Short mmCIF file of C-alpha atoms in Angstrom, two decimals:
data_model
loop_
_atom_site.label_atom_id
_atom_site.label_comp_id
_atom_site.label_asym_id
_atom_site.label_seq_id
_atom_site.Cartn_x
_atom_site.Cartn_y
_atom_site.Cartn_z
CA MET A 1 86.57 -97.80 207.60
CA SER A 2 84.18 -95.21 206.30
CA ASN A 3 84.62 -91.58 207.11
CA THR A 4 81.33 -91.11 208.85
CA CYS A 5 81.95 -94.19 210.89
CA ASP A 6 85.47 -93.00 211.91
CA SER A 7 83.94 -89.67 212.95
CA ALA A 8 81.21 -91.38 214.94
CA LEU A 9 83.81 -93.61 216.62
CA ASN A 10 85.81 -90.59 217.72
CA ASP A 11 82.71 -88.91 219.15
CA THR A 12 81.39 -92.03 220.89
CA VAL A 13 84.67 -93.12 222.45
CA GLN A 14 85.33 -89.57 223.82
CA GLU A 15 81.86 -89.26 225.36
CA GLU A 16 81.93 -92.76 226.82
CA LYS A 17 85.26 -91.99 228.54
CA LYS A 18 83.91 -88.73 229.90
CA PHE A 19 80.81 -90.32 231.24
CA ASP A 20 82.83 -93.17 232.83
CA GLU A 21 84.94 -90.62 234.69
CA CYS A 22 81.86 -88.80 236.05
CA TYR A 23 80.13 -92.09 236.87
CA GLN A 24 83.13 -93.55 238.75
CA THR A 25 83.63 -90.35 240.73
CA ASP A 26 80.02 -89.51 241.49
CA ILE A 27 77.78 -92.60 241.55
CA GLY A 28 80.21 -95.47 241.17
CA THR A 29 78.88 -97.58 243.98
CA LYS A 30 77.65 -101.11 244.09
CA SER A 31 74.12 -99.89 244.63
CA HIS A 32 74.05 -98.09 241.31
CA LYS A 33 74.07 -99.84 237.96
CA LYS A 34 75.80 -97.83 235.24
CA PRO A 35 73.24 -96.41 232.81
CA GLU A 36 73.56 -97.17 229.11
CA LEU A 37 74.42 -94.32 226.79
CA VAL A 38 71.98 -93.72 223.94
CA ALA A 39 72.63 -91.95 220.61
CA PHE A 40 70.05 -90.41 218.27
CA VAL A 41 70.19 -90.28 214.45
CA SER A 42 67.58 -89.62 211.80
CA SER A 43 66.13 -92.20 209.52
CA GLU A 44 68.01 -90.52 206.63
CA ALA A 45 71.36 -90.81 208.50
CA HIS A 46 74.22 -92.77 206.96
CA TYR A 47 74.23 -96.48 207.68
CA SER A 48 77.75 -96.28 209.19
CA PHE A 49 76.38 -94.88 212.45
CA ALA A 50 74.94 -98.33 213.07
CA LYS A 51 78.41 -99.85 212.40
CA ALA A 52 80.01 -97.33 214.77
CA ALA A 53 77.51 -98.25 217.46
CA SER A 54 78.37 -101.92 217.09
CA VAL A 55 82.15 -101.41 216.96
CA THR A 56 82.24 -99.20 220.08
CA GLY A 57 80.03 -101.50 222.13
CA LEU A 58 77.22 -99.04 222.33
CA GLY A 59 75.05 -101.47 220.43
CA THR A 60 72.37 -100.79 217.85
CA LYS A 61 69.74 -101.17 220.48
CA ASN A 62 71.05 -97.87 221.93
CA LEU A 63 70.93 -96.15 218.61
CA VAL A 64 67.56 -94.40 218.40
CA VAL A 65 66.31 -93.69 214.92
CA VAL A 66 64.35 -90.40 214.81
CA PRO A 67 61.69 -90.14 212.08
CA THR A 68 62.02 -87.52 209.38
CA LEU A 69 59.60 -84.96 207.91
CA PRO A 70 58.34 -85.36 204.35
CA ASN A 71 61.30 -83.25 203.12
CA GLY A 72 63.79 -85.64 204.70
CA GLN A 73 64.75 -83.36 207.66
CA MET A 74 64.99 -84.84 211.11
CA ASP A 75 61.70 -84.33 212.88
CA VAL A 76 62.96 -82.15 215.75
CA ASP A 77 59.67 -82.39 217.64
CA ALA A 78 60.03 -86.19 217.53
CA LEU A 79 63.67 -85.89 218.86
CA ASP A 80 62.35 -83.69 221.70
CA ARG A 81 59.67 -86.29 222.54
CA LEU A 82 62.04 -89.27 222.36
CA MET A 83 64.52 -87.53 224.66
CA SER A 84 61.81 -86.71 227.11
CA GLU A 85 60.76 -90.38 227.18
CA MET A 86 64.35 -91.39 227.73
CA GLU A 87 64.67 -89.06 230.71
CA GLN A 88 61.92 -91.02 232.46
CA GLN A 89 64.33 -93.94 232.69
CA MET A 90 67.51 -92.06 233.36
CA ALA A 91 68.73 -94.61 235.86
CA GLU A 92 68.90 -97.07 232.91
CA LYS A 93 69.54 -95.01 229.81
CA ILE A 94 71.05 -91.53 229.18
CA PRO A 95 71.01 -89.49 225.90
CA PHE A 96 74.55 -88.46 225.10
CA PHE A 97 74.87 -88.01 221.28
CA VAL A 98 72.87 -86.58 218.39
CA ALA A 99 73.92 -86.67 214.75
CA ALA A 100 72.52 -84.20 212.28
CA THR A 101 72.92 -84.90 208.56
CA SER A 102 73.92 -82.21 206.05
CA GLY A 103 73.28 -83.75 202.65
CA SER A 104 71.78 -87.25 203.05
CA THR A 105 73.03 -89.82 200.61
CA VAL A 106 69.96 -90.41 198.47
CA ARG A 107 67.57 -87.47 199.04
CA GLY A 108 70.22 -84.92 199.81
CA SER A 109 68.33 -83.39 202.68
CA PHE A 110 69.81 -81.10 205.35
CA ASP A 111 68.71 -81.28 208.97
CA ASP A 112 67.84 -78.06 210.80
CA ILE A 113 71.05 -77.82 212.85
CA GLY A 114 69.99 -74.83 214.90
CA ALA A 115 66.74 -76.44 215.98
CA ILE A 116 68.55 -79.65 216.94
CA VAL A 117 71.06 -77.62 219.05
CA LYS A 118 68.15 -75.90 220.81
CA VAL A 119 66.48 -79.18 221.73
CA CYS A 120 69.83 -80.58 223.02
CA ARG A 121 70.55 -77.56 225.16
CA LYS A 122 67.02 -77.86 226.67
CA HIS A 123 67.60 -81.50 227.56
CA GLU A 124 71.08 -80.86 228.86
CA GLN A 125 69.56 -78.71 231.61
CA ILE A 126 66.95 -81.36 232.45
CA LEU A 127 69.53 -84.19 232.52
CA ASP A 128 71.92 -82.08 234.63
CA HIS A 129 69.14 -81.62 237.23
CA GLN A 130 68.08 -85.32 237.11
CA TYR A 131 71.71 -86.51 237.34
CA SER A 132 72.11 -84.50 240.54
CA ALA A 133 68.97 -86.08 241.96
CA LEU A 134 70.14 -89.53 240.86
CA ILE A 135 73.31 -89.42 242.93
CA ASN A 136 71.22 -88.49 246.05
CA GLY A 137 73.26 -85.48 247.14
CA GLN A 138 76.67 -87.13 246.65
CA SER A 139 79.50 -85.08 245.32
CA ASN A 140 79.04 -84.38 241.63
CA ARG A 141 82.36 -82.51 241.22
CA SER A 142 83.23 -84.34 238.01
CA LEU A 143 80.04 -83.13 236.35
CA ARG A 144 80.58 -79.59 237.58
CA ASN A 145 84.18 -79.56 236.46
CA SER A 146 83.18 -80.65 232.98
CA GLY A 147 80.70 -77.80 232.67
CA GLY A 148 77.55 -79.79 233.46
CA PHE A 149 75.81 -82.53 231.50
CA LYS A 150 76.51 -82.31 227.77
CA ILE A 151 74.96 -83.96 224.73
CA TRP A 152 77.46 -84.23 221.94
CA ILE A 153 76.16 -82.84 218.64
CA HIS A 154 77.85 -84.01 215.51
CA VAL A 155 77.10 -82.90 211.91
CA ASP A 156 77.70 -85.46 209.22
CA GLY A 157 78.46 -83.34 206.18
CA ALA A 158 80.32 -86.01 204.34
CA TRP A 159 78.31 -85.18 201.17
CA GLY A 160 76.81 -81.71 201.63
CA GLY A 161 79.35 -80.21 204.02
CA SER A 162 81.36 -78.68 201.23
CA ALA A 163 78.64 -75.94 201.12
CA ILE A 164 80.77 -74.23 203.77
CA PHE A 165 82.89 -72.80 200.93
CA SER A 166 79.95 -70.96 199.35
CA THR A 167 79.12 -67.40 200.26
CA ARG A 168 75.63 -67.59 198.72
CA SER A 169 72.81 -67.14 201.22
CA ASP A 170 70.76 -70.05 199.76
CA LEU A 171 73.61 -72.42 200.58
CA ARG A 172 74.97 -70.81 203.74
CA LYS A 173 71.61 -71.21 205.43
CA LEU A 174 71.78 -75.01 204.96
CA LEU A 175 74.52 -75.08 207.59
CA ARG A 176 73.08 -72.44 209.93
CA GLY A 177 73.87 -73.39 213.49
CA LEU A 178 77.09 -75.32 212.58
CA GLU A 179 79.09 -72.93 214.77
CA HIS A 180 77.34 -74.31 217.86
CA VAL A 181 77.96 -78.09 217.38
CA ASP A 182 80.78 -80.19 218.84
CA SER A 183 82.09 -81.78 215.63
CA PHE A 184 81.68 -81.74 211.90
CA THR A 185 82.95 -83.84 209.04
CA PHE A 186 82.99 -83.34 205.30
CA ASN A 187 84.60 -85.31 202.47
CA PRO A 188 86.42 -83.21 199.86
CA HIS A 189 86.91 -86.28 197.74
CA LYS A 190 83.19 -86.35 197.00
CA MET A 191 81.93 -83.01 195.90
CA LEU A 192 85.25 -81.23 195.43
CA GLY A 193 87.07 -83.91 193.51
CA ALA A 194 90.07 -84.42 195.88
CA PRO A 195 91.78 -87.83 195.56
CA GLN A 196 90.03 -90.70 197.31
CA GLN A 197 90.01 -90.66 200.29
CA THR A 198 90.17 -87.15 201.76
CA THR A 199 88.16 -86.52 204.87
CA ALA A 200 88.16 -83.65 207.39
CA PHE A 201 87.01 -84.19 210.99
CA ILE A 202 86.66 -80.91 212.81
CA THR A 203 85.96 -80.32 216.49
CA ARG A 204 85.86 -77.23 218.73
CA HIS A 205 87.39 -79.20 221.57
CA LYS A 206 91.18 -78.94 221.56
CA GLY A 207 92.95 -82.16 222.48
CA LEU A 208 89.75 -84.23 222.13
CA LEU A 209 91.03 -86.73 219.59
CA LYS A 210 94.00 -87.58 221.68
CA GLN A 211 91.86 -87.96 224.81
CA ALA A 212 89.59 -90.24 223.00
CA ASN A 213 92.14 -92.52 221.24
CA SER A 214 95.47 -92.21 222.98
CA ILE A 215 97.00 -95.43 224.40
CA GLY A 216 100.40 -93.82 224.86
CA ALA A 217 102.73 -96.42 223.33
CA LYS A 218 106.05 -94.96 224.51
CA TYR A 219 108.17 -96.67 221.84
CA LEU A 220 106.30 -94.68 219.20
CA PHE A 221 104.75 -91.60 220.80
CA ASP A 222 106.91 -89.39 222.97
CA CYS A 223 106.46 -85.68 223.59
CA ARG A 224 110.22 -85.19 223.70
CA LYS A 225 110.52 -85.97 220.03
CA HIS A 226 110.98 -83.11 217.50
CA GLY A 227 107.56 -82.19 216.05
CA ALA A 228 105.72 -84.52 218.39
CA GLU A 229 102.75 -82.08 218.53
CA TYR A 230 102.13 -82.78 214.81
CA ASP A 231 101.99 -86.53 215.17
CA LEU A 232 98.34 -87.57 214.88
CA GLY A 233 99.05 -91.31 215.19
CA ASP A 234 98.03 -91.44 218.85
CA ALA A 235 95.03 -89.15 218.24
CA SER A 236 93.21 -91.35 215.79
CA TYR A 237 91.40 -94.66 215.88
CA THR A 238 94.00 -96.13 213.48
CA CYS A 239 97.73 -95.43 213.87
CA GLY A 240 99.25 -95.39 210.38
CA ARG A 241 97.38 -92.94 208.13
CA ARG A 242 97.94 -91.42 204.69
CA THR A 243 98.55 -87.72 204.48
CA ASP A 244 94.93 -86.76 203.70
CA ALA A 245 95.47 -83.25 204.96
CA VAL A 246 97.92 -82.55 202.15
CA LYS A 247 95.31 -83.37 199.56
CA LEU A 248 92.87 -80.88 201.04
CA TRP A 249 95.59 -78.30 201.54
CA ALA A 250 96.71 -78.58 197.87
CA LEU A 251 93.15 -78.35 196.61
CA TRP A 252 92.39 -75.35 198.78
CA LYS A 253 95.72 -73.66 197.84
CA PHE A 254 95.08 -74.13 194.13
CA TYR A 255 91.42 -73.02 193.94
CA GLY A 256 91.13 -70.85 197.03
CA SER A 257 87.94 -70.49 199.03
CA LYS A 258 86.29 -68.56 196.22
CA GLY A 259 87.11 -71.17 193.62
CA LEU A 260 85.83 -74.02 195.78
CA GLY A 261 82.69 -72.04 196.51
CA SER A 262 82.14 -71.46 192.77
CA MET A 263 82.57 -75.23 192.14
CA VAL A 264 79.86 -76.01 194.71
CA GLU A 265 77.52 -73.30 193.47
CA SER A 266 77.79 -74.39 189.79
CA LYS A 267 76.56 -77.87 190.75
CA VAL A 268 73.47 -76.43 192.41
CA ASP A 269 72.68 -74.23 189.49
CA ILE A 270 72.98 -76.86 186.80
CA LEU A 271 70.90 -79.40 188.83
CA GLN A 272 68.16 -76.76 189.12
CA LYS A 273 68.18 -76.49 185.37
CA MET A 274 67.91 -80.22 184.96
CA ALA A 275 64.99 -80.28 187.42
CA SER A 276 63.29 -77.72 185.23
CA CYS A 277 63.81 -79.91 182.20
CA ILE A 278 62.30 -82.87 183.97
CA ARG A 279 59.25 -80.85 185.07
CA THR A 280 58.47 -79.80 181.52
CA SER A 281 58.94 -83.21 179.96
CA ASP A 282 56.22 -85.90 179.81
CA ARG A 283 58.91 -88.62 179.71
CA PHE A 284 60.22 -87.92 183.22
CA MET A 285 58.87 -87.26 186.68
CA LEU A 286 60.47 -85.97 189.89
CA ALA A 287 60.49 -88.48 192.71
CA CYS A 288 60.73 -85.81 195.44
CA ASP A 289 61.49 -82.11 195.78
CA PRO A 290 64.98 -81.50 194.46
CA CYS A 291 67.68 -80.81 197.06
CA PRO A 292 70.60 -78.55 196.28
CA PHE A 293 73.05 -81.39 195.45
CA ASN A 294 70.71 -84.31 194.70
CA LEU A 295 68.10 -84.88 191.97
CA ASN A 296 65.82 -87.95 192.19
CA PHE A 297 63.60 -88.72 189.25
CA TYR A 298 61.81 -91.43 187.20
CA TYR A 299 61.81 -92.24 183.49
CA LEU A 300 58.20 -92.85 182.30
CA PRO A 301 57.65 -95.19 179.35
CA THR A 302 54.38 -94.56 177.39
CA ARG A 303 52.58 -97.39 179.17
CA ILE A 304 53.54 -96.06 182.58
CA ARG A 305 52.41 -92.52 181.63
CA LYS A 306 49.02 -93.86 180.50
CA ARG A 307 48.49 -95.77 183.77
CA LEU A 308 49.53 -92.83 185.85
CA SER A 309 47.09 -90.58 183.97
CA GLU A 310 44.31 -93.16 184.43
CA SER A 311 45.06 -93.17 188.18
CA GLU A 312 45.06 -89.33 188.18
CA VAL A 313 48.65 -89.07 189.32
CA ASP A 314 50.09 -85.61 188.63
CA ILE A 315 53.40 -86.24 186.92
CA LYS A 316 54.26 -82.61 187.31
CA SER A 317 54.16 -82.85 191.04
CA SER A 318 57.45 -82.88 193.02
CA ASN A 319 56.04 -85.55 195.38
CA PRO A 320 53.79 -87.78 193.26
CA LYS A 321 51.63 -90.29 195.02
CA ILE A 322 52.13 -93.46 193.02
CA PRO A 323 49.78 -96.49 193.45
CA ASN A 324 51.63 -99.65 194.59
CA ASP A 325 50.92 -101.66 191.50
CA ILE A 326 52.37 -98.94 189.27
CA ALA A 327 55.26 -98.41 191.66
CA ASP A 328 56.26 -102.12 191.28
CA GLU A 329 56.42 -101.76 187.48
CA LEU A 330 58.18 -98.37 187.74
CA SER A 331 60.88 -99.91 189.89
CA LYS A 332 61.47 -102.59 187.25
CA VAL A 333 61.82 -99.82 184.62
CA SER A 334 64.47 -98.03 186.74
CA VAL A 335 66.47 -101.20 187.33
CA ASN A 336 66.30 -102.56 183.79
CA LEU A 337 67.10 -99.11 182.22
CA LYS A 338 70.09 -98.68 184.50
CA LEU A 339 71.41 -102.12 183.51
CA LEU A 340 70.89 -101.36 179.78
CA LEU A 341 72.73 -98.04 180.05
CA HIS A 342 75.56 -99.70 181.97
CA LYS A 343 75.90 -102.54 179.54
CA SER A 344 75.98 -100.13 176.55
CA GLY A 345 78.87 -98.21 178.12
CA GLU A 346 77.01 -94.92 177.58
CA MET A 347 76.18 -93.93 181.17
CA LEU A 348 76.47 -94.99 184.80
CA ILE A 349 73.54 -93.71 186.78
CA PRO A 350 72.28 -95.46 189.90
CA PHE A 351 68.76 -96.46 190.90
CA GLN A 352 67.97 -95.91 194.59
CA PRO A 353 65.29 -96.54 197.16
CA LEU A 354 63.69 -93.39 198.47
CA SER A 355 62.00 -93.22 201.88
CA SER A 356 58.94 -91.36 200.53
CA GLN A 357 58.36 -93.58 197.53
CA THR A 358 57.92 -97.37 197.07
CA ALA A 359 59.43 -97.28 193.60
CA ASP A 360 63.17 -97.16 193.05
CA CYS A 361 64.17 -93.93 191.31
CA PHE A 362 67.24 -92.57 189.53
CA ARG A 363 69.58 -90.36 191.52
CA LEU A 364 71.83 -87.77 189.94
CA VAL A 365 74.64 -86.11 191.95
CA LEU A 366 77.63 -84.18 190.58
CA ALA A 367 80.76 -85.40 192.36
CA GLY A 368 84.22 -84.21 191.55
CA ASN A 369 85.31 -81.34 189.42
CA LYS A 370 84.15 -82.37 186.01
CA GLN A 371 81.92 -79.76 184.31
CA PHE A 372 78.31 -80.72 183.76
CA ARG A 373 76.72 -78.45 181.15
CA GLU A 374 73.28 -77.97 179.65
CA GLU A 375 74.20 -80.09 176.62
CA ASP A 376 75.07 -82.87 179.14
CA ILE A 377 71.55 -82.56 180.63
CA GLN A 378 70.07 -83.06 177.21
CA ARG A 379 72.31 -85.99 176.43
CA VAL A 380 71.43 -87.80 179.70
CA LEU A 381 67.68 -87.37 179.08
CA ASP A 382 67.93 -88.33 175.35
CA LEU A 383 69.93 -91.47 176.21
CA MET A 384 67.33 -92.60 178.67
#
């Protein structure tokens, strides 16, 4: 199961259990139909959220996809509006979960975590008031005991979350507001080069994982056993797990926070240099504004350059507007060039769809701990 999916499962199961307890205590009568829980993710969010919704029984119909801004960030105004619309039908559907993305897979965009938290806090107050009205004055002690109505905020930093190790302001600001969310995940096996797979799921709520996943099989889990408090088997969706924590610990111990931060920062710096090379070349064109850890671009054969010029497309733009007929041909160039490079054994570079373009583009990300230097940039561009 994917790391993002596993994280989403933990979040969803925990919140469903919490809501069930409140519902059964407060409004669990035959005259009230249990409302359906609804989650919100952006259109740039990882596909595994849809899988998690299906596995948990939430259903993809209760997974609301929030549109994004041109830069790939979740449109927070749209999130606000969608939640307001949902509150009009609270007897049937209730918002309970929002996922922010820190480093989307293709574009590499980072959602504004602080703005998302602000919207969620606003709607928690509204939902708290409406919930009290919904139960018609009945005791709502479960809701009060749990601190009021809460919307769980999760940050999927599977790709870009390793930015937490950097002390640079340009990278720290990408995760501003992280301290206010309920849970966060990042994958050291991606950007930091830890062995596959190594995933960290972090939550501010002590004991949450056990509450969400524990079945309490006595033959296996018993608090009287020596070291029982370190046994995570009853606190995870799956029982038997590899010792992923040792991989992260060893990596962190060897490099230290400063070393891991330098590793992250060097990737940002070299990708910025490559973006500059693309901007100054007539053979390449950016597909969108570069993100810190992702670079999306096109290779432009002479015939494509000529047609773009005739159509007055600015190939020096970071967000070129490509006519559909040229986009179709440009997609074929991306696909065929990728296959040729793969077959030659010279380079593996993927072509990807991009939400703001109709033509598939090349995506370059720097995973792992292998050094990528300026001579590597030149080699990649020369090969293509």
